[in-house]
Short mmCIF file of C-alpha atoms in Angstrom, two decimals:
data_model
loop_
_atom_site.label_atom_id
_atom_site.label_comp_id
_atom_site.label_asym_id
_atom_site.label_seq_id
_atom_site.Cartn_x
_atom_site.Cartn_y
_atom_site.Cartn_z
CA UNK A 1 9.30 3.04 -0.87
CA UNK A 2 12.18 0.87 -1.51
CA UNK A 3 15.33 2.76 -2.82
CA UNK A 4 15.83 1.01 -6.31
CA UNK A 5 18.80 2.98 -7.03
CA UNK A 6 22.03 1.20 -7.52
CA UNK A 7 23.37 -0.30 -4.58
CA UNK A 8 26.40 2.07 -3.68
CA UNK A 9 30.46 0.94 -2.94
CA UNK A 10 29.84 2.69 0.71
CA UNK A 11 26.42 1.24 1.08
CA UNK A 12 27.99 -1.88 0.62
CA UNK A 13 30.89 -1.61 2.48
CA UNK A 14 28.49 -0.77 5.52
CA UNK A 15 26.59 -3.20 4.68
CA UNK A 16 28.74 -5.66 5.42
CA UNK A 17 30.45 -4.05 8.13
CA UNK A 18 27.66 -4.33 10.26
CA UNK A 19 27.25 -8.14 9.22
CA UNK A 20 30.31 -8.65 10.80
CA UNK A 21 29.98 -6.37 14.02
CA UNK A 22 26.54 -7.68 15.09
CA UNK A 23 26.24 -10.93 13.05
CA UNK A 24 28.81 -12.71 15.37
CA UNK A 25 26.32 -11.58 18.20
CA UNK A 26 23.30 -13.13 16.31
CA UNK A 27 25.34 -15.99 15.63
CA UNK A 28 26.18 -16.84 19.53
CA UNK A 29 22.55 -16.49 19.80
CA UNK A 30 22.04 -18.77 17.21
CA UNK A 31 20.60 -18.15 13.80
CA UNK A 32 16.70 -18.83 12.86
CA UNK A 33 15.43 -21.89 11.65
CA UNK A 34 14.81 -21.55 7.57
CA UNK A 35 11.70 -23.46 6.59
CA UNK A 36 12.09 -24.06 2.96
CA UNK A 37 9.19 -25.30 0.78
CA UNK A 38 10.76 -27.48 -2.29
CA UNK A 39 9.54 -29.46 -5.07
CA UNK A 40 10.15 -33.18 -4.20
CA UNK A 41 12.06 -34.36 -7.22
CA UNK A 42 14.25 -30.27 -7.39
CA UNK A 43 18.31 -31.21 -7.21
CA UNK A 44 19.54 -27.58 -6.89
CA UNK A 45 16.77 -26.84 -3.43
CA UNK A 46 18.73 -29.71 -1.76
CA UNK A 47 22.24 -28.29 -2.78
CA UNK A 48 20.95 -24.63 -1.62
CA UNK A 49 19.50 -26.36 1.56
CA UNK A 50 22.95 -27.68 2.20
CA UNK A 51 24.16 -24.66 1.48
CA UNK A 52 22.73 -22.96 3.89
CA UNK A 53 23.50 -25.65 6.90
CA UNK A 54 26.95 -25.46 6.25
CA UNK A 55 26.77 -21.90 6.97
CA UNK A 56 24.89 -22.22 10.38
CA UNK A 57 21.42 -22.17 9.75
CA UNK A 58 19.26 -25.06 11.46
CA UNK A 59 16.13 -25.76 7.84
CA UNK A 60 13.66 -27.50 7.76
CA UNK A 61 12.10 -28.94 4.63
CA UNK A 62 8.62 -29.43 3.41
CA UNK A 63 7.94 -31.14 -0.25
CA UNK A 64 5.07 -30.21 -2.02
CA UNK A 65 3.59 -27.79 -4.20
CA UNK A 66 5.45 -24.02 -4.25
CA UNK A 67 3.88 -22.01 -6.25
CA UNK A 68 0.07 -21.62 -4.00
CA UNK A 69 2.77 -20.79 -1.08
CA UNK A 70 4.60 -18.18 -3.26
CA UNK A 71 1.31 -16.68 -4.06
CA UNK A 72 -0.31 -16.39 -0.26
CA UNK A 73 3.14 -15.01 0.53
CA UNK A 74 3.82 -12.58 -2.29
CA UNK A 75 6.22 -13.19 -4.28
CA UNK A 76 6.22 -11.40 -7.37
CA UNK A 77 5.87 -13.90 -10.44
CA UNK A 78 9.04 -12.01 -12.04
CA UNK A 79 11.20 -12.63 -9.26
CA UNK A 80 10.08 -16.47 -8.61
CA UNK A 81 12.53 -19.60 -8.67
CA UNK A 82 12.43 -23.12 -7.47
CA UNK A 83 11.77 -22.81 -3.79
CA UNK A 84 10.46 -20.43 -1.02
CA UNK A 85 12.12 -20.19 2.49
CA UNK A 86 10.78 -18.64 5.21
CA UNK A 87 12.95 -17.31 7.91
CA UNK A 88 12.82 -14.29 10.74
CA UNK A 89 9.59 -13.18 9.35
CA UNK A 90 10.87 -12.66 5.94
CA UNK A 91 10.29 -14.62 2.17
CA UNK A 92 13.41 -16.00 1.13
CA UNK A 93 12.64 -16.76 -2.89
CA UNK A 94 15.39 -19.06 -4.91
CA UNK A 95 19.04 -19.23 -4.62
CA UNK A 96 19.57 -16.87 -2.30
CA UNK A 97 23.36 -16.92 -0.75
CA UNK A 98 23.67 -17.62 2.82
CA UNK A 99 25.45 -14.53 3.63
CA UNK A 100 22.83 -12.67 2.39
CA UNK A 101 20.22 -13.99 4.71
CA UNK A 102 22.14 -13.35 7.69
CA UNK A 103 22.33 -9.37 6.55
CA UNK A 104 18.72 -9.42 6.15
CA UNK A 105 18.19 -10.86 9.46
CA UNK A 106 20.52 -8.40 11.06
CA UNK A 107 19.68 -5.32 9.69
CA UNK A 108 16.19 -6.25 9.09
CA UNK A 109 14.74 -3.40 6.28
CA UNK A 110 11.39 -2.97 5.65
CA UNK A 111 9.85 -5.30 3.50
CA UNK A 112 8.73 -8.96 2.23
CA UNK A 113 11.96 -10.45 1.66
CA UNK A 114 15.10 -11.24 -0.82
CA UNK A 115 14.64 -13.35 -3.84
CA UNK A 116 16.92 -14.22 -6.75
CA UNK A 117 15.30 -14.86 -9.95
CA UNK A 118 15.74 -17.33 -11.92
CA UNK A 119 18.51 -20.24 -11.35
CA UNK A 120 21.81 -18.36 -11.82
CA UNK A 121 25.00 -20.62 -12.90
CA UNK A 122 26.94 -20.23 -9.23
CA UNK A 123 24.78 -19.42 -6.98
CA UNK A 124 23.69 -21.24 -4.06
CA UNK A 125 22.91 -24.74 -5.29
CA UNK A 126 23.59 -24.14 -8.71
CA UNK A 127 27.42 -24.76 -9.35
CA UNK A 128 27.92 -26.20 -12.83
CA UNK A 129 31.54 -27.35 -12.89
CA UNK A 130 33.56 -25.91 -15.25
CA UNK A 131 31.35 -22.87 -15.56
CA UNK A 132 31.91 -19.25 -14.35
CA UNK A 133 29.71 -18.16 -12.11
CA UNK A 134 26.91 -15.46 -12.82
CA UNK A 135 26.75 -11.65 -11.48
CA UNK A 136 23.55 -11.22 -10.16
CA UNK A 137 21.45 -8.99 -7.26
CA UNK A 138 19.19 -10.23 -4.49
CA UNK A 139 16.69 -8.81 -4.88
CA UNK A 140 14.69 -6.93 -1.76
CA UNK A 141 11.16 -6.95 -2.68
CA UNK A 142 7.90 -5.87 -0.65
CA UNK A 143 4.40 -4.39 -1.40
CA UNK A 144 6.39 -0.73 -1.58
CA UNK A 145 8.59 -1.45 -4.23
CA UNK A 146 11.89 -3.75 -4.74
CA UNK A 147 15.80 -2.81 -4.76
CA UNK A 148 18.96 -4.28 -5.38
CA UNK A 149 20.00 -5.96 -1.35
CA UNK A 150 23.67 -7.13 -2.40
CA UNK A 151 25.20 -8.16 -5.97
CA UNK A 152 26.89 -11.47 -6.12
CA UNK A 153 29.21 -13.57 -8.32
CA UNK A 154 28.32 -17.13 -7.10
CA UNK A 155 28.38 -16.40 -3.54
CA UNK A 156 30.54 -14.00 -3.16
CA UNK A 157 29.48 -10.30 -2.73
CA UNK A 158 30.42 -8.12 -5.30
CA UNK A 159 31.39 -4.29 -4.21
#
């Protein structure tokens, strides 16, 4: 079962630690290739898209309907957003920072994959000048439960 207990300071802080000891290795290997499935007329998919190329990762985009593919891939209706991304063997659901993504895929837990409800003001593809960004958890969610993954205020983690 996934620990749904708050995310602790020292969790965190190892958490990230070991983004930065082996995420330079997976980075000289090169990062996966995010496949992100996107509503053709969305503005905010092709900001997080961007997003997440200027932070390394090679995407790939498909237009086209989301929700059948959130549904075959299962994503909890609660924890749905704009887009899907697939990437490493994992669901990546919404505005999900890029930093976040390259935990998962180095520390790979057990489960489905991260999502961030909602569209929240500052995240990935959402920046609404003048604005403060949102607090919010990505979300790691799978068929044995879900848990908080990281806490962020726009995209920066949040200890």
């Amino acid at each position: 079962m996934i620990d749904t207990t708050r995310t602790t300071r020292r969790a965190v802080v190892l958490g990230m630690a070991a983004s930065v000891a082996f995420g330079r290795h997976a980075l000289a290997q090169g990062l996966s290739t995010v496949a992100v499935t996107k509503d053709p007329t969305c503005g905010c998919c092709e900001k997080w898209v961007a997003h997440l190329r200027e932070n390394g990762f090679t995407v790939t985009v498909t237009e086209g309907p989301v929700n059948p593919l959130k549904v075959r891939l299962g994503v909890p209706r609660e924890l749905a957003s704009c887009h899907t991304a697939q990437v490493g063997g994992y669901v990546v659901e919404g505005h999900v920072p890029a930093g976040a993504i390259k935990r998962l895929l180095v520390e790979k837990p057990q489960g489905t994959g991260l999502a961030v409800p909602g569209m929240p003001t500052g995240s990935p593809g959402m920046v609404v000048e003048g604005m403060e960004p949102d607090v919010y958890d990505v979300v790691l969610f799978g068929p044995s439960g879900r848990g908080t993954f990281a806490r962020y205020r726009g995209d920066t983690v949040q200890l």
